[in-house]
Short mmCIF file of C-alpha atoms in Angstrom, two decimals:
data_model
loop_
_atom_site.label_atom_id
_atom_site.label_comp_id
_atom_site.label_asym_id
_atom_site.label_seq_id
_atom_site.Cartn_x
_atom_site.Cartn_y
_atom_site.Cartn_z
CA MET A 1 0.00 0.00 0.00
CA SER A 2 3.01 2.26 -0.12
CA GLU A 3 3.05 2.42 -3.95
CA LYS A 4 3.06 5.83 -5.59
CA PHE A 5 0.67 6.85 -8.38
CA ASP A 6 3.09 5.70 -11.09
CA GLU A 7 3.78 2.35 -9.48
CA ILE A 8 0.23 1.02 -9.81
CA PRO A 9 -1.78 0.01 -12.91
CA MET A 10 -3.71 2.64 -14.84
CA ALA A 11 -7.20 3.57 -13.64
CA GLY A 12 -7.28 0.96 -10.89
CA ASN A 13 -7.27 -1.91 -13.36
CA ILE A 14 -6.55 -5.27 -11.77
CA ILE A 15 -4.25 -6.84 -14.30
CA GLU A 16 -3.89 -10.30 -12.75
CA PRO A 17 -6.96 -12.51 -12.30
CA GLY A 18 -7.73 -14.46 -9.15
CA ASN A 19 -6.09 -12.14 -6.67
CA ALA A 20 -9.06 -11.75 -4.32
CA ILE A 21 -7.23 -14.34 -2.18
CA GLU A 22 -4.77 -11.60 -1.23
CA TYR A 23 -7.56 -9.59 0.36
CA LYS A 24 -8.23 -11.12 3.75
CA THR A 25 -11.70 -10.15 4.90
CA GLY A 26 -11.75 -11.99 8.24
CA GLY A 27 -11.19 -8.68 9.98
CA TRP A 28 -14.73 -7.62 9.08
CA ARG A 29 -16.12 -10.27 11.44
CA ALA A 30 -18.06 -9.21 14.53
CA GLU A 31 -19.07 -12.75 15.51
CA ARG A 32 -17.04 -15.92 15.06
CA PRO A 33 -18.61 -19.28 14.17
CA ILE A 34 -17.59 -22.11 16.49
CA HIS A 35 -17.93 -25.72 15.43
CA ILE A 36 -19.29 -28.41 17.78
CA ALA A 37 -17.92 -31.68 16.37
CA GLU A 38 -20.18 -33.98 18.41
CA LYS A 39 -23.32 -32.59 16.72
CA CYS A 40 -21.96 -32.35 13.13
CA LEU A 41 -23.27 -34.79 10.50
CA TRP A 42 -20.14 -34.38 8.36
CA VAL A 43 -17.92 -35.42 11.24
CA LYS A 44 -20.30 -38.22 12.17
CA ASN A 45 -20.73 -39.87 8.74
CA GLY A 46 -19.50 -37.57 5.94
CA THR A 47 -22.97 -36.31 4.96
CA CYS A 48 -24.88 -32.96 4.99
CA GLY A 49 -22.25 -30.34 4.10
CA LEU A 50 -24.91 -27.57 4.00
CA CYS A 51 -22.55 -25.09 5.69
CA TRP A 52 -19.97 -25.69 2.93
CA ILE A 53 -22.62 -25.33 0.20
CA TYR A 54 -24.02 -22.07 1.57
CA CYS A 55 -20.81 -20.31 2.65
CA PRO A 56 -20.49 -17.30 0.28
CA ASP A 57 -16.77 -16.91 0.97
CA ASN A 58 -15.49 -20.49 0.60
CA ALA A 59 -14.44 -20.15 4.23
CA ILE A 60 -15.46 -23.67 5.25
CA ARG A 61 -13.27 -26.67 4.54
CA LEU A 62 -14.68 -30.22 4.71
CA ILE A 63 -11.77 -32.64 4.75
CA GLU A 64 -11.69 -36.40 4.46
CA LYS A 65 -8.45 -37.94 5.69
CA ASP A 66 -7.65 -41.54 6.63
CA GLY A 67 -11.35 -42.41 6.94
CA LYS A 68 -11.95 -39.43 9.28
CA TYR A 69 -14.11 -36.41 8.48
CA ILE A 70 -12.73 -33.04 9.60
CA HIS A 71 -14.52 -29.65 9.59
CA GLU A 72 -12.52 -26.37 9.55
CA PHE A 73 -13.31 -22.66 9.30
CA ASP A 74 -10.94 -20.41 7.36
CA TYR A 75 -10.98 -17.40 9.65
CA ASP A 76 -8.88 -15.35 7.17
CA TYR A 77 -11.95 -15.03 4.95
CA CYS A 78 -14.97 -15.76 7.18
CA LYS A 79 -16.85 -12.48 7.55
CA GLY A 80 -19.14 -13.85 10.27
CA CYS A 81 -22.28 -13.65 8.13
CA LYS A 82 -24.01 -16.44 10.12
CA ILE A 83 -25.36 -18.24 7.06
CA CYS A 84 -23.72 -21.53 8.16
CA TYR A 85 -25.07 -21.02 11.65
CA THR A 86 -28.58 -20.46 10.21
CA GLU A 87 -28.47 -23.41 7.82
CA CYS A 88 -26.97 -26.06 10.10
CA PRO A 89 -29.77 -28.63 10.75
CA THR A 90 -28.22 -29.96 13.94
CA ASP A 91 -27.12 -26.69 15.62
CA ALA A 92 -23.51 -27.77 15.32
CA ILE A 93 -22.39 -24.18 14.74
CA VAL A 94 -22.71 -21.45 17.37
CA MET A 95 -21.66 -17.80 17.17
CA GLU A 96 -19.37 -16.11 19.66
CA SER A 97 -18.62 -12.44 19.90
CA GLU A 98 -15.10 -11.58 18.65
CA MET B 1 2.53 5.17 -39.58
CA THR B 2 2.87 6.66 -43.04
CA ALA B 3 4.18 10.19 -43.38
CA VAL B 4 1.41 12.73 -43.70
CA LYS B 5 1.18 14.31 -47.11
CA LYS B 6 -0.58 17.38 -48.36
CA ILE B 7 -3.88 16.35 -49.90
CA PRO B 8 -4.15 17.46 -53.55
CA LYS B 9 -7.00 19.88 -54.19
CA ASP B 10 -8.71 17.55 -56.63
CA ASP B 11 -9.04 14.85 -53.96
CA VAL B 12 -10.98 17.13 -51.63
CA VAL B 13 -14.76 16.82 -51.78
CA ILE B 14 -16.63 20.05 -51.17
CA GLU B 15 -20.21 19.92 -49.94
CA GLY B 16 -22.71 22.13 -48.22
CA LEU B 17 -23.24 20.50 -44.83
CA THR B 18 -24.86 21.35 -41.53
CA GLY B 19 -22.65 21.11 -38.45
CA ASP B 20 -24.36 17.86 -37.52
CA ALA B 21 -23.90 16.39 -41.00
CA ALA B 22 -20.26 17.47 -41.07
CA ILE B 23 -19.66 15.61 -37.82
CA ALA B 24 -21.55 12.54 -39.08
CA HIS B 25 -19.30 12.49 -42.17
CA ALA B 26 -16.21 12.83 -40.00
CA LEU B 27 -17.34 9.94 -37.79
CA LYS B 28 -17.96 7.84 -40.88
CA GLN B 29 -14.44 8.45 -42.14
CA CYS B 30 -12.91 7.81 -38.73
CA ASP B 31 -13.99 4.16 -39.06
CA VAL B 32 -15.75 4.09 -35.69
CA ASP B 33 -16.20 0.52 -34.41
CA VAL B 34 -19.10 1.22 -32.06
CA LEU B 35 -21.55 4.09 -31.84
CA ALA B 36 -24.17 3.98 -29.08
CA ALA B 37 -26.50 6.93 -28.88
CA TYR B 38 -29.95 8.17 -27.95
CA PRO B 39 -31.55 10.90 -30.06
CA ILE B 40 -31.88 14.43 -28.68
CA THR B 41 -32.32 17.77 -30.40
CA PRO B 42 -30.21 19.47 -31.77
CA GLN B 43 -27.72 16.62 -32.02
CA THR B 44 -30.21 14.23 -33.69
CA ILE B 45 -28.95 14.58 -37.26
CA ILE B 46 -25.49 13.34 -36.31
CA VAL B 47 -26.82 9.95 -35.28
CA GLU B 48 -29.61 9.98 -37.87
CA ASP B 49 -27.09 10.46 -40.70
CA PHE B 50 -24.74 7.93 -39.19
CA GLN B 51 -27.54 5.36 -38.92
CA LYS B 52 -28.14 5.90 -42.63
CA PHE B 53 -24.48 5.19 -43.37
CA ALA B 54 -24.76 2.03 -41.29
CA ALA B 55 -28.02 0.90 -42.93
CA ASP B 56 -26.56 1.51 -46.38
CA GLY B 57 -23.46 -0.51 -45.54
CA GLU B 58 -21.14 2.48 -45.88
CA VAL B 59 -19.65 1.84 -42.43
CA LYS B 60 -18.78 -1.32 -40.56
CA THR B 61 -19.78 0.28 -37.28
CA LYS B 62 -21.91 -1.57 -34.72
CA VAL B 63 -24.63 0.96 -33.95
CA ILE B 64 -26.35 0.37 -30.61
CA PRO B 65 -29.69 2.16 -30.26
CA VAL B 66 -29.97 2.31 -26.48
CA GLU B 67 -32.88 3.36 -24.25
CA SER B 68 -31.22 6.37 -22.61
CA GLU B 69 -28.09 8.48 -22.57
CA HIS B 70 -26.97 6.83 -19.35
CA SER B 71 -26.97 3.56 -21.27
CA ALA B 72 -25.39 5.19 -24.33
CA MET B 73 -22.32 6.24 -22.41
CA SER B 74 -22.28 2.93 -20.53
CA ALA B 75 -22.25 0.99 -23.82
CA CYS B 76 -19.50 3.29 -25.07
CA VAL B 77 -17.40 2.59 -21.98
CA GLY B 78 -17.85 -1.15 -22.44
CA ALA B 79 -16.94 -1.05 -26.12
CA SER B 80 -13.98 1.23 -25.50
CA ALA B 81 -12.78 -1.12 -22.76
CA ALA B 82 -12.74 -3.92 -25.33
CA GLY B 83 -10.45 -1.78 -27.48
CA ALA B 84 -12.94 -0.36 -29.96
CA ARG B 85 -12.90 3.14 -31.44
CA VAL B 86 -16.07 4.62 -30.01
CA ALA B 87 -18.22 7.71 -30.50
CA THR B 88 -21.54 9.08 -29.33
CA ALA B 89 -23.40 12.36 -29.44
CA THR B 90 -25.77 14.22 -27.17
CA ALA B 91 -26.96 17.59 -25.86
CA SER B 92 -28.51 19.28 -22.85
CA ALA B 93 -30.70 16.91 -20.81
CA GLY B 94 -29.07 13.96 -22.56
CA LEU B 95 -25.67 15.02 -21.30
CA ALA B 96 -27.16 15.55 -17.86
CA LEU B 97 -28.46 11.98 -17.88
CA MET B 98 -25.00 10.73 -18.88
CA TRP B 99 -23.44 12.45 -15.89
CA GLU B 100 -22.53 9.47 -13.76
CA ILE B 101 -20.92 7.61 -16.65
CA LEU B 102 -19.03 10.68 -17.91
CA TYR B 103 -16.90 10.40 -14.80
CA CYS B 104 -16.50 6.64 -15.33
CA ALA B 105 -15.39 7.16 -18.95
CA ALA B 106 -12.73 9.65 -17.90
CA SER B 107 -11.58 7.81 -14.78
CA MET B 108 -11.39 4.49 -16.61
CA ARG B 109 -9.35 6.28 -19.29
CA MET B 110 -11.63 5.51 -22.24
CA PRO B 111 -10.81 7.62 -25.32
CA ILE B 112 -14.45 8.11 -26.38
CA VAL B 113 -15.35 10.97 -28.72
CA LEU B 114 -18.55 12.67 -27.56
CA THR B 115 -19.93 15.29 -29.91
CA ILE B 116 -22.26 17.81 -28.31
CA ALA B 117 -24.69 20.24 -29.87
CA ASN B 118 -24.73 22.71 -27.00
CA ARG B 119 -28.24 23.36 -25.74
CA ALA B 120 -29.79 24.99 -22.68
CA LEU B 121 -30.86 22.91 -19.70
CA SER B 122 -34.44 22.68 -18.40
CA ALA B 123 -36.52 24.22 -16.90
CA PRO B 124 -38.30 25.78 -18.69
CA ILE B 125 -37.63 23.29 -21.44
CA ASN B 126 -35.66 24.94 -24.24
CA ILE B 127 -33.99 23.42 -27.27
CA HIS B 128 -31.74 26.34 -28.21
CA ASN B 129 -28.11 27.13 -27.66
CA ASP B 130 -26.16 28.03 -24.58
CA HIS B 131 -23.24 26.33 -22.85
CA SER B 132 -24.78 25.34 -19.52
CA ASP B 133 -24.73 21.65 -20.48
CA SER B 134 -21.06 21.10 -21.23
CA TYR B 135 -19.79 23.74 -18.78
CA GLY B 136 -21.52 21.70 -16.12
CA ALA B 137 -19.40 18.72 -17.15
CA ARG B 138 -16.17 20.67 -16.94
CA ASP B 139 -14.93 18.69 -13.90
CA SER B 140 -15.82 15.27 -15.33
CA GLY B 141 -12.32 14.72 -16.71
CA PHE B 142 -13.30 15.07 -20.39
CA ILE B 143 -11.23 17.19 -22.74
CA GLN B 144 -13.50 19.93 -24.14
CA ILE B 145 -13.11 21.68 -27.49
CA TYR B 146 -15.59 24.27 -28.79
CA THR B 147 -15.84 24.97 -32.51
CA GLN B 148 -17.00 27.93 -34.57
CA SER B 149 -17.73 26.54 -38.04
CA CYS B 150 -18.91 23.35 -39.73
CA GLN B 151 -15.44 22.93 -41.23
CA GLU B 152 -13.87 23.27 -37.82
CA ALA B 153 -16.37 20.77 -36.37
CA TYR B 154 -15.46 18.28 -39.10
CA ASP B 155 -11.72 18.78 -38.66
CA THR B 156 -11.85 18.73 -34.87
CA THR B 157 -13.88 15.51 -34.77
CA ILE B 158 -11.19 13.76 -36.81
CA MET B 159 -8.37 15.14 -34.68
CA ALA B 160 -10.28 14.31 -31.49
CA PHE B 161 -9.76 10.56 -31.93
CA LYS B 162 -6.02 10.99 -32.39
CA ILE B 163 -5.72 13.17 -29.30
CA ALA B 164 -7.93 10.98 -27.09
CA GLU B 165 -6.36 7.69 -28.17
CA ASP B 166 -2.77 8.88 -27.68
CA HIS B 167 -1.16 6.72 -25.00
CA ASP B 168 0.00 9.77 -23.08
CA VAL B 169 -3.62 10.97 -22.88
CA LEU B 170 -6.22 8.17 -22.98
CA LEU B 171 -9.09 10.43 -22.01
CA PRO B 172 -12.53 11.03 -23.49
CA ILE B 173 -13.11 14.22 -25.43
CA MET B 174 -16.11 16.46 -26.11
CA VAL B 175 -16.33 18.21 -29.47
CA CYS B 176 -18.90 20.98 -29.08
CA ILE B 177 -20.94 22.83 -31.67
CA ASP B 178 -23.59 25.45 -30.96
CA GLY B 179 -27.07 23.95 -31.12
CA PHE B 180 -29.00 25.10 -34.22
CA ILE B 181 -26.61 28.01 -34.88
CA LEU B 182 -24.07 25.50 -36.15
CA SER B 183 -25.79 22.13 -35.88
CA HIS B 184 -28.52 23.08 -38.38
CA ASN B 185 -26.85 25.72 -40.54
CA VAL B 186 -25.40 24.71 -43.90
CA GLU B 187 -21.83 25.82 -44.60
CA ARG B 188 -19.18 24.94 -47.14
CA VAL B 189 -17.16 21.98 -45.87
CA GLU B 190 -14.04 20.55 -47.48
CA MET B 191 -13.91 16.82 -46.84
CA LEU B 192 -10.79 14.73 -46.98
CA PRO B 193 -10.56 11.50 -48.95
CA ASP B 194 -11.45 8.45 -46.84
CA ASP B 195 -7.98 6.92 -47.08
CA ALA B 196 -6.32 10.16 -45.95
CA VAL B 197 -8.36 10.10 -42.73
CA ALA B 198 -7.64 6.37 -42.31
CA ASP B 199 -3.89 6.97 -42.72
CA PHE B 200 -3.98 9.98 -40.38
CA LEU B 201 -5.75 8.13 -37.56
CA GLY B 202 -4.53 4.57 -38.05
CA ILE B 203 -6.19 1.85 -35.99
CA ARG B 204 -6.66 2.37 -32.27
CA GLU B 205 -4.04 0.58 -30.22
CA PRO B 206 -5.60 -0.10 -26.82
CA VAL B 207 -3.23 -0.26 -23.86
CA GLN B 208 -5.08 -2.65 -21.57
CA PRO B 209 -8.15 -3.99 -23.37
CA LEU B 210 -10.63 -6.56 -22.10
CA ASP B 211 -9.42 -9.89 -23.44
CA PRO B 212 -10.76 -13.34 -22.45
CA ASN B 213 -7.28 -14.82 -22.88
CA ASN B 214 -5.76 -12.30 -20.53
CA PRO B 215 -8.47 -11.43 -18.04
CA ILE B 216 -8.29 -8.13 -16.14
CA THR B 217 -10.73 -6.22 -13.96
CA MET B 218 -11.65 -2.64 -14.85
CA GLY B 219 -13.32 -0.05 -12.67
CA PRO B 220 -13.03 -1.96 -9.39
CA LEU B 221 -13.27 -0.57 -5.87
CA ALA B 222 -10.54 1.76 -4.64
CA LEU B 223 -11.05 3.34 -1.25
CA THR B 224 -8.99 5.55 1.03
CA ASP B 225 -5.83 3.59 0.29
CA TYR B 226 -5.64 3.91 -3.54
CA TYR B 227 -8.36 6.21 -4.96
CA PHE B 228 -6.28 9.38 -4.62
CA GLU B 229 -3.36 7.87 -6.57
CA PHE B 230 -5.67 7.12 -9.52
CA LYS B 231 -6.85 10.74 -9.50
CA GLU B 232 -3.20 11.82 -9.55
CA GLN B 233 -2.70 9.68 -12.69
CA GLN B 234 -5.76 11.24 -14.31
CA ASP B 235 -4.66 14.77 -13.47
CA ARG B 236 -1.27 14.17 -15.04
CA ALA B 237 -2.88 12.66 -18.14
CA ILE B 238 -5.00 15.74 -18.85
CA LYS B 239 -1.94 17.93 -18.42
CA ASN B 240 -0.35 16.04 -21.32
CA VAL B 241 -3.14 17.15 -23.63
CA PRO B 242 -1.72 20.50 -24.88
CA ASP B 243 1.49 18.87 -26.17
CA ILE B 244 -0.34 16.04 -27.89
CA PHE B 245 -2.96 18.46 -29.22
CA LYS B 246 -0.26 20.63 -30.82
CA ARG B 247 1.45 17.62 -32.36
CA VAL B 248 -1.81 16.30 -33.82
CA GLU B 249 -2.78 19.72 -35.17
CA ALA B 250 0.64 20.18 -36.76
CA GLU B 251 0.24 16.86 -38.55
CA PHE B 252 -3.30 17.76 -39.62
CA GLU B 253 -2.06 21.10 -40.92
CA LYS B 254 0.53 19.38 -43.09
CA MET B 255 -2.28 17.39 -44.65
CA THR B 256 -4.91 20.12 -45.01
CA GLY B 257 -3.29 23.51 -44.47
CA ARG B 258 -5.75 24.09 -41.61
CA SER B 259 -5.08 24.37 -37.89
CA TYR B 260 -6.89 26.20 -35.12
CA GLY B 261 -4.85 26.19 -31.92
CA MET B 262 -6.07 25.96 -28.33
CA PHE B 263 -7.53 29.40 -28.98
CA GLU B 264 -7.63 31.83 -31.87
CA THR B 265 -6.36 35.39 -31.53
CA HIS B 266 -7.72 38.20 -33.66
CA LYS B 267 -6.05 41.64 -33.59
CA THR B 268 -4.97 41.21 -29.98
CA GLU B 269 -1.40 42.47 -30.25
CA ASP B 270 -1.95 46.16 -29.54
CA ALA B 271 -5.48 45.85 -28.16
CA ASP B 272 -6.55 47.81 -25.09
CA ILE B 273 -9.67 45.72 -24.67
CA ILE B 274 -9.77 42.05 -25.61
CA ILE B 275 -13.02 40.16 -25.98
CA LEU B 276 -12.91 36.56 -24.75
CA THR B 277 -15.63 34.23 -25.96
CA HIS B 278 -15.98 31.00 -27.92
CA SER B 279 -17.98 28.94 -30.42
CA THR B 280 -20.17 30.80 -32.92
CA ALA B 281 -20.20 33.95 -30.80
CA GLY B 282 -16.50 34.15 -31.63
CA GLY B 283 -17.39 34.86 -35.25
CA THR B 284 -19.69 37.72 -34.28
CA ALA B 285 -17.06 39.09 -31.91
CA LYS B 286 -14.45 39.22 -34.68
CA VAL B 287 -16.79 41.13 -36.99
CA VAL B 288 -17.54 43.58 -34.18
CA ALA B 289 -13.83 44.01 -33.50
CA ASP B 290 -13.17 44.74 -37.19
CA THR B 291 -15.89 47.39 -37.26
CA LEU B 292 -14.72 49.00 -34.02
CA ARG B 293 -11.15 48.99 -35.34
CA GLU B 294 -12.35 51.00 -38.35
CA GLN B 295 -13.59 53.58 -35.86
CA GLY B 296 -10.17 53.70 -34.23
CA GLU B 297 -10.95 51.48 -31.24
CA LYS B 298 -8.09 49.24 -30.12
CA VAL B 299 -9.97 46.00 -29.66
CA GLY B 300 -9.13 42.36 -30.27
CA VAL B 301 -10.67 38.93 -29.74
CA VAL B 302 -9.55 35.70 -28.18
CA ARG B 303 -11.79 32.88 -29.34
CA LEU B 304 -11.24 30.01 -26.96
CA ARG B 305 -11.35 26.47 -28.33
CA MET B 306 -10.01 24.33 -25.55
CA PHE B 307 -11.88 24.84 -22.28
CA ARG B 308 -10.50 21.65 -20.68
CA PRO B 309 -7.64 21.59 -20.06
CA PHE B 310 -7.80 25.39 -19.81
CA PRO B 311 -4.73 26.99 -21.47
CA SER B 312 -4.14 29.37 -18.54
CA GLU B 313 -0.55 30.38 -19.16
CA GLU B 314 -0.95 30.86 -22.90
CA ILE B 315 -4.06 33.02 -22.53
CA ALA B 316 -2.49 35.06 -19.73
CA GLU B 317 0.47 35.71 -22.02
CA VAL B 318 -1.80 37.00 -24.80
CA VAL B 319 -4.00 39.28 -22.69
CA LYS B 320 -1.62 40.46 -19.97
CA ASN B 321 -0.83 43.79 -21.63
CA ALA B 322 -4.43 44.74 -22.34
CA LYS B 323 -6.27 47.17 -20.07
CA ALA B 324 -9.31 44.94 -19.86
CA VAL B 325 -10.67 41.60 -20.98
CA ALA B 326 -14.40 41.49 -21.64
CA VAL B 327 -15.72 37.95 -21.23
CA PHE B 328 -18.91 37.02 -23.07
CA GLU B 329 -20.28 33.65 -21.98
CA LYS B 330 -23.47 31.68 -22.36
CA CYS B 331 -23.76 30.23 -18.89
CA LEU B 332 -24.76 31.35 -15.42
CA SER B 333 -23.15 29.77 -12.39
CA PHE B 334 -25.90 30.57 -9.94
CA GLY B 335 -24.48 31.96 -6.73
CA GLY B 336 -20.88 31.53 -7.86
CA ALA B 337 -18.00 33.95 -7.36
CA GLY B 338 -18.17 34.35 -11.13
CA ASN B 339 -19.41 32.51 -14.18
CA PRO B 340 -17.41 29.59 -15.59
CA LEU B 341 -15.38 31.31 -18.32
CA ALA B 342 -14.61 34.49 -16.37
CA MET B 343 -13.73 32.44 -13.31
CA GLU B 344 -11.13 30.51 -15.34
CA LEU B 345 -9.68 33.70 -16.79
CA ARG B 346 -9.51 35.52 -13.45
CA THR B 347 -7.70 32.56 -11.93
CA ALA B 348 -5.32 32.43 -14.90
CA LEU B 349 -4.46 36.11 -14.39
CA TYR B 350 -4.27 36.17 -10.59
CA HIS B 351 -0.52 35.59 -10.36
CA LEU B 352 0.27 38.64 -12.52
CA ALA B 353 1.51 41.71 -10.65
CA GLU B 354 -0.46 43.94 -13.01
CA ARG B 355 -3.64 42.39 -14.27
CA PRO B 356 -6.11 43.62 -16.87
CA MET B 357 -9.59 44.34 -15.54
CA VAL B 358 -11.96 41.41 -16.25
CA THR B 359 -15.57 42.22 -17.06
CA ASP B 360 -18.04 39.37 -17.42
CA PHE B 361 -21.18 39.47 -19.55
CA VAL B 362 -23.64 36.60 -19.53
CA ILE B 363 -25.32 36.46 -22.93
CA GLY B 364 -27.56 34.32 -25.09
CA LEU B 365 -29.11 32.01 -22.50
CA GLY B 366 -31.68 29.64 -24.01
CA GLY B 367 -30.68 30.69 -27.51
CA ARG B 368 -31.42 34.39 -27.03
CA ASP B 369 -29.93 36.04 -30.11
CA VAL B 370 -26.52 37.64 -29.63
CA PRO B 371 -26.33 40.35 -32.30
CA PRO B 372 -23.21 42.49 -32.82
CA THR B 373 -24.85 45.23 -30.73
CA THR B 374 -24.66 43.00 -27.64
CA PHE B 375 -20.88 42.89 -28.01
CA VAL B 376 -20.75 46.65 -28.62
CA GLU B 377 -22.80 47.21 -25.48
CA GLY B 378 -20.43 45.08 -23.42
CA TYR B 379 -17.45 46.79 -24.98
CA GLU B 380 -18.81 50.26 -24.18
CA LYS B 381 -19.59 49.20 -20.62
CA THR B 382 -16.05 47.87 -20.23
CA LYS B 383 -14.64 51.21 -21.39
CA GLU B 384 -16.83 52.96 -18.81
CA TYR B 385 -15.70 50.60 -16.03
CA LEU B 386 -12.07 51.21 -17.00
CA LYS B 387 -12.64 54.94 -16.57
CA LYS B 388 -14.27 54.37 -13.18
CA GLY B 389 -11.59 51.87 -12.18
CA GLU B 390 -14.11 49.26 -11.07
CA ALA B 391 -16.57 46.80 -12.58
CA PRO B 392 -19.33 44.54 -11.30
CA SER B 393 -18.31 40.89 -10.99
CA TYR B 394 -20.71 40.11 -13.86
CA GLU B 395 -23.89 41.28 -15.52
CA THR B 396 -26.45 39.89 -17.94
CA LEU B 397 -26.82 41.41 -21.41
CA GLY B 398 -29.73 41.03 -23.81
CA VAL B 399 -32.33 40.22 -21.16
CA ARG B 400 -35.38 42.40 -20.45
CA LYS B 401 -34.78 43.93 -17.05
#
C-alpha cells in the first residue's frame, strides 16, 4: 500500500486474475462461528455439508483424511455472516462475539 | 505510420453540410467501431445520418440504439474497454443523464469521442443554444473543445480521436458545436478523402483492453488507500493534452493547411480591450472588433477552443498587456463567485503583478440572439468601467430587465 501513483496500474485496473485471495476479509467479522464436532453430520458420517454449500466466501473446509471427516473454518476469509449457523440442521455451529 | 502528405485539391470533396452532417461524415471516415446513442435535439442529425451510413453498408460500425443516454455512455465505456474506437453524441438533458458515466469514462481512461450540440438545460424546457450543459461537465475529466464553423467541427472531430487515443492521454473528449446556430446551418465543408483520414488516424491501439485470454478487472473498488493515486494519474494525463494536441494539429495542418490552436487570436497584439468568448459567438465578436477597429478602437478577440484543459498560461500571455478583458459567456453559475469562463480567466491572471480588468457578460441564454450590438454594449460598458476603475463581478446582457 506504499506504492506511488506511477507504481500502480492505470485507472485501478486489476491486471492479474484471481487475486481476491490476497484480500483477507476476516477482519470484518463481529461474531465468530464455532464448530461443535459432536453434533456435526459431516464429522459423524460424511454427509450434509450444508454449511460448505451455503458459505459465500469459501471459508469452510470439509476434509476427508484416513477415513476421518474433519470440519474447519478459514478465519482469514470468514466475515461472520451467520449463514452456516442459520443453515446447520443440527445446531452444530454457534456464534461467539469476537 | 505513413508520413502525412498534403492532400491534392482535386481529392478534396466540397459539400454544403450542416454542423451535424459534417460531424456525421467525419465519424464515418474515422472508421468508428461502435456508436451507441440516444436521439436528442439538436444533435439528432449526427446519429440519424450515421444510422443511414450504417443501414446503407457504408460503415462497418456496430450501432447500438440504447434506451437512454446513461446507457449510451455505458455501452461506449464497455466497447472502448474492449479496445474499440467509439463515439456518441448528445446535448442538454441527454448530457445531464450521462453524468454518472461521464466520470466513469474519464476515470477508466476511455478515449471516447462525444460530440455535443450545446443546448440549454431545463426548466423551462428549451432546445436552443447556450453552454450550460457542457460547462456543467467541466470537472468530469473530459477534454472539451468548442468549434465555430462546420469545417472546424469536421476537422476537430477527426483530430479528437487521435488526441484521445494517444497513450500519453487516454481520455474522453467532447467536441462541441452550438445547437442550431451551427448544428442546423449549412456551410461549405471541405472533406478529406477516406484513405487520408484512415492513414492519419490509423487503428486504435488499446493499452489494456478486455481480453478473455488475458483477463483483467476494470473499474473496481478503490477506497482511502488507492483512490487518490488514480486521481493523480488522471490529473497528469489531462496535463499532457496540450502537447499532444499541438502535435496532432501540426500533422493535420501538413495534410490540409488548416489548424486552429487551443484558442484563436484576432487583432490582440496592440489591443486595449480584448473580448474573450468562444464557439459561434466568436465569429460575431471578430466582426464587431473589425468594425470597431475602423472607428479607431483598439480592440481584439480571443476565441477560446479548448476549455479543458484550460490553457491558462498561454491566454495570460496574450491578454496580460491589455487594459481589460471582456468575457462574453453563455452560462450562469448561480451563486458563484463568477461565471465559468470568467472564473477561469480571473484565476489564470491572478498571479500577474499587473492584471487587466476582467468584465463578465452573460449572454444568449436559451438561444437568445446575440447580435453584434450586444458585443458593442459590453465593450462600451467595459470602457466605462475602466474609466471608473471598477466593474461589477458580472452582468447579464440582452435580457429584459
